[in-house]
Amino acid sequence: MRKGIIFDLDGTLWDVSKIMYKSFDNKFEELGFTKPTYEKYKSLIGKTPKDFKDTFFPGISEEEKEKYWREILKDGDEYISQYGGILYDGVEETLEELSKDYFLYIVSNCDVGYIENFIEYYDFYHLFDDHISHGSTGLSKGENISKCVRDNNLDKAFYVGDTNLDYLSAKSAGLEFVYASFGFGNVDSDVIELKEFSDLLDIAEEIFENEDKKENIRNYSSN
């Protein structure tokens, strides 16, 4: 029985917002645009690269947006490679424990290279079995969550994220959702709340136990 936990990245495993924002420096002015406020930038976290490009570079062609976006990303990647981000309390220890019993994955709306930077910076290669980004597939987050389940032959899984988009994406993929309330977003629906990352050990056990009970009931009913 393959049981997996699929994670969002920003606002769930780490906070790299201040480092990324610092990397902007005078770049927007050089490109002829107004640098977004930190709050505006934070409001975009978790959305697709297209959302960033449309907000950052209005009134120009898609080709130009892509060109400028690549310049922004280049500086951001260099900053992240050098400074990393801030892991939320208990992330590394909890992932180590979870990896003993479950397969771990990351599915994020980021561009190609971002998840890889995270894994490389913290040397988490041994913890994650696979990762998928919007940039690598062009698919929605819900579609990528479903792809992760299919590609890795998971029998049971749930998704951990911090925004309402994460919740809707997990729901569209037919998975249970765990809301990381210490992150950037809000979820209005009645969901399982993760207040401290270390609580995920108990939450995972409870979710999979309940799934096993449901499976046993279905098997009993079919007999």
Coordinates of C-alpha atoms in Angstrom, one line a residue:
M1 CA 0.0 0.0 0.0
R2 CA 1.6 3.2 -1.2
K3 CA 0.6 6.2 1.0
G4 CA 1.8 9.6 0.0
I5 CA 1.8 13.2 1.4
I6 CA 1.9 15.9 -1.3
F7 CA 3.1 19.4 -0.2
D8 CA 2.8 22.9 -1.5
L9 CA 6.1 24.8 -1.2
D10 CA 5.7 28.5 -0.4
G11 CA 3.8 29.1 2.8
T12 CA 3.8 25.4 3.6
L13 CA 7.4 24.3 3.8
W14 CA 9.3 27.6 3.8
D15 CA 9.0 31.4 3.5
V16 CA 11.3 32.8 0.9
S17 CA 9.2 36.0 0.3
K18 CA 11.6 38.5 1.8
I19 CA 14.7 37.0 0.1
M20 CA 12.9 36.9 -3.3
Y21 CA 11.6 40.5 -2.8
K22 CA 15.1 41.7 -1.9
S23 CA 16.3 40.2 -5.2
F24 CA 14.1 42.6 -7.1
D25 CA 16.1 45.6 -5.9
N26 CA 16.2 48.1 -8.9
K27 CA 15.4 45.5 -11.5
F28 CA 11.9 46.7 -12.2
E29 CA 13.1 50.3 -12.7
E30 CA 15.7 49.0 -15.1
L31 CA 13.0 47.3 -17.1
G32 CA 10.8 50.4 -17.1
F33 CA 8.2 49.3 -14.6
T34 CA 7.2 50.2 -11.0
K35 CA 8.5 47.8 -8.4
P36 CA 5.5 46.1 -6.7
T37 CA 5.0 46.6 -3.0
Y38 CA 5.9 43.7 -0.8
E39 CA 2.2 43.1 0.0
K40 CA 1.3 43.0 -3.6
Y41 CA 4.1 40.5 -4.3
K42 CA 2.9 38.3 -1.3
S43 CA -0.7 38.3 -2.6
L44 CA 0.6 36.6 -5.7
I45 CA 2.4 33.8 -4.0
G46 CA 1.0 30.4 -4.9
K47 CA -0.4 31.6 -8.2
T48 CA 0.9 30.7 -11.6
P49 CA 3.8 32.4 -13.4
K50 CA 1.2 34.0 -15.8
D51 CA -0.4 35.8 -12.8
F52 CA 2.9 37.2 -11.8
K53 CA 3.8 38.3 -15.3
D54 CA 0.4 39.9 -16.0
T55 CA 0.6 41.9 -12.7
F56 CA 4.3 42.8 -12.9
F57 CA 4.4 43.8 -16.6
P58 CA 1.1 45.2 -17.8
G59 CA 0.5 46.6 -21.2
I60 CA 3.2 44.7 -23.1
S61 CA 3.2 41.6 -25.3
E62 CA 3.3 38.1 -23.9
E63 CA 6.8 37.6 -25.5
E64 CA 8.1 40.7 -23.7
K65 CA 6.5 39.6 -20.4
E66 CA 8.2 36.3 -20.7
K67 CA 11.6 37.9 -21.4
Y68 CA 11.4 40.3 -18.4
W69 CA 10.1 37.5 -16.2
R70 CA 13.1 35.4 -17.0
E71 CA 15.4 38.3 -16.0
I72 CA 13.5 38.6 -12.6
L73 CA 13.7 34.9 -12.1
K74 CA 17.4 34.8 -12.8
D75 CA 18.2 37.2 -10.0
G76 CA 15.7 35.5 -7.7
D77 CA 17.3 32.1 -8.3
E78 CA 20.7 33.5 -7.5
Y79 CA 19.5 35.0 -4.3
I80 CA 17.8 31.8 -3.2
S81 CA 20.8 29.7 -4.1
Q82 CA 22.9 32.0 -1.9
Y83 CA 20.6 32.8 1.0
G84 CA 17.9 30.1 0.9
G85 CA 14.6 30.7 2.7
I86 CA 13.2 30.3 6.1
L87 CA 12.0 26.8 6.9
Y88 CA 9.0 26.8 9.1
D89 CA 9.6 25.4 12.6
G90 CA 9.9 21.6 12.7
V91 CA 9.9 21.1 9.0
E92 CA 13.1 19.2 8.6
E93 CA 12.6 16.9 11.7
T94 CA 9.0 16.2 10.8
L95 CA 9.8 15.4 7.2
E96 CA 12.5 13.0 8.3
E97 CA 10.0 11.1 10.5
L98 CA 7.2 11.2 7.8
S99 CA 9.6 9.8 5.2
K100 CA 10.0 6.6 7.3
D101 CA 6.3 5.7 6.7
Y102 CA 5.1 7.6 3.7
F103 CA 6.3 8.8 0.3
L104 CA 6.7 12.6 0.1
Y105 CA 6.2 14.9 -2.8
I106 CA 6.0 18.6 -3.8
V107 CA 3.5 20.0 -6.2
S108 CA 3.7 23.8 -6.7
N109 CA 2.5 26.5 -9.2
C110 CA 6.1 27.7 -9.5
D111 CA 8.4 27.8 -12.5
V112 CA 10.9 25.1 -13.4
G113 CA 14.0 25.2 -11.1
Y114 CA 12.3 26.7 -8.0
I115 CA 11.5 23.4 -6.3
E116 CA 14.9 22.1 -7.3
N117 CA 16.5 25.1 -5.7
F118 CA 14.7 24.4 -2.4
I119 CA 15.7 20.7 -2.4
E120 CA 19.3 21.5 -3.3
Y121 CA 19.7 24.3 -0.8
Y122 CA 18.6 22.1 2.1
D123 CA 19.9 18.8 0.7
F124 CA 16.5 17.2 0.9
Y125 CA 17.1 14.8 -2.0
H126 CA 16.6 11.8 0.3
L127 CA 13.2 13.1 1.6
F128 CA 11.2 13.7 -1.6
D129 CA 10.4 11.0 -4.1
D130 CA 9.1 13.3 -6.8
H131 CA 8.1 16.9 -7.5
I132 CA 6.0 18.6 -10.2
S133 CA 5.8 22.3 -11.0
H134 CA 3.4 24.3 -13.2
G135 CA 6.4 25.4 -15.2
S136 CA 7.3 21.8 -16.1
T137 CA 3.8 20.7 -17.2
G138 CA 1.7 23.8 -17.9
L139 CA -1.1 22.1 -16.0
S140 CA -3.2 23.5 -13.2
K141 CA -2.3 22.6 -9.6
G142 CA -5.2 20.2 -9.4
E143 CA -4.2 18.5 -12.5
N144 CA -0.6 18.3 -11.3
I145 CA -1.7 16.8 -7.9
S146 CA -3.6 14.1 -9.9
K147 CA -0.6 13.5 -12.1
C148 CA 1.6 13.1 -9.0
V149 CA -0.8 10.5 -7.6
R150 CA -1.0 8.6 -11.0
D151 CA 2.7 8.8 -11.8
N152 CA 3.7 7.5 -8.4
N153 CA 1.0 4.8 -8.2
L154 CA -0.3 6.1 -4.8
D155 CA -3.1 4.2 -3.3
K156 CA -3.8 6.9 -0.7
A157 CA -2.7 10.5 -0.4
F158 CA -3.5 13.9 0.9
Y159 CA -2.3 17.5 0.1
V160 CA -0.9 20.1 2.5
G161 CA -1.1 23.7 1.5
D162 CA -1.8 27.2 2.8
T163 CA -4.3 28.9 0.4
N164 CA -7.9 28.5 -0.8
L165 CA -6.5 27.6 -4.3
D166 CA -4.6 24.7 -2.7
Y167 CA -7.8 23.5 -1.0
L168 CA -9.8 23.7 -4.3
S169 CA -6.9 22.0 -6.2
A170 CA -6.8 19.1 -3.7
K171 CA -10.6 18.8 -3.8
S172 CA -10.6 18.7 -7.6
A173 CA -8.0 15.9 -7.4
G174 CA -10.2 14.0 -4.9
L175 CA -7.8 14.3 -2.0
E176 CA -8.1 15.2 1.6
F177 CA -6.7 18.7 2.3
V178 CA -4.7 19.9 5.3
Y179 CA -4.5 23.7 5.8
A180 CA -1.2 25.1 6.9
S181 CA -2.6 28.1 8.7
F182 CA 0.9 29.5 9.5
G183 CA 1.3 30.3 5.7
F184 CA 0.2 33.1 3.4
G185 CA -3.4 32.4 2.6
N186 CA -6.8 31.7 4.1
V187 CA -9.2 28.9 3.7
D188 CA -12.9 29.5 4.5
S189 CA -14.1 25.9 4.3
D190 CA -14.1 23.4 7.1
V191 CA -10.8 21.7 6.8
I192 CA -8.1 20.0 8.9
E193 CA -5.9 22.8 10.3
L194 CA -2.2 22.4 10.7
K195 CA -1.1 25.0 13.3
E196 CA 2.4 23.5 14.0
F197 CA 4.2 21.6 11.3
S198 CA 5.2 18.8 13.7
D199 CA 1.4 18.1 14.3
L200 CA 1.5 16.6 10.8
L201 CA 2.8 13.3 12.3
D202 CA -0.5 12.8 14.2
I203 CA -2.6 14.2 11.4
A204 CA -1.2 11.9 8.8
E205 CA -1.7 8.8 11.0
E206 CA -5.3 9.8 11.7
I207 CA -6.1 10.5 8.0
F208 CA -4.6 7.2 6.8
E209 CA -6.3 5.3 9.6
N210 CA -9.6 6.7 8.6
E211 CA -9.0 5.9 5.0
D212 CA -8.1 2.3 5.9
K213 CA -11.4 2.1 7.9
K214 CA -13.4 3.3 5.0
E215 CA -11.6 0.8 2.7
N216 CA -12.4 -2.0 5.1
I217 CA -16.1 -1.0 5.2
R218 CA -16.3 -0.8 1.4
N219 CA -14.6 -4.3 1.1
Y220 CA -17.0 -5.7 3.7
S221 CA -20.0 -4.2 2.0
S222 CA -19.0 -5.6 -1.4
N223 CA -18.8 -9.1 0.1

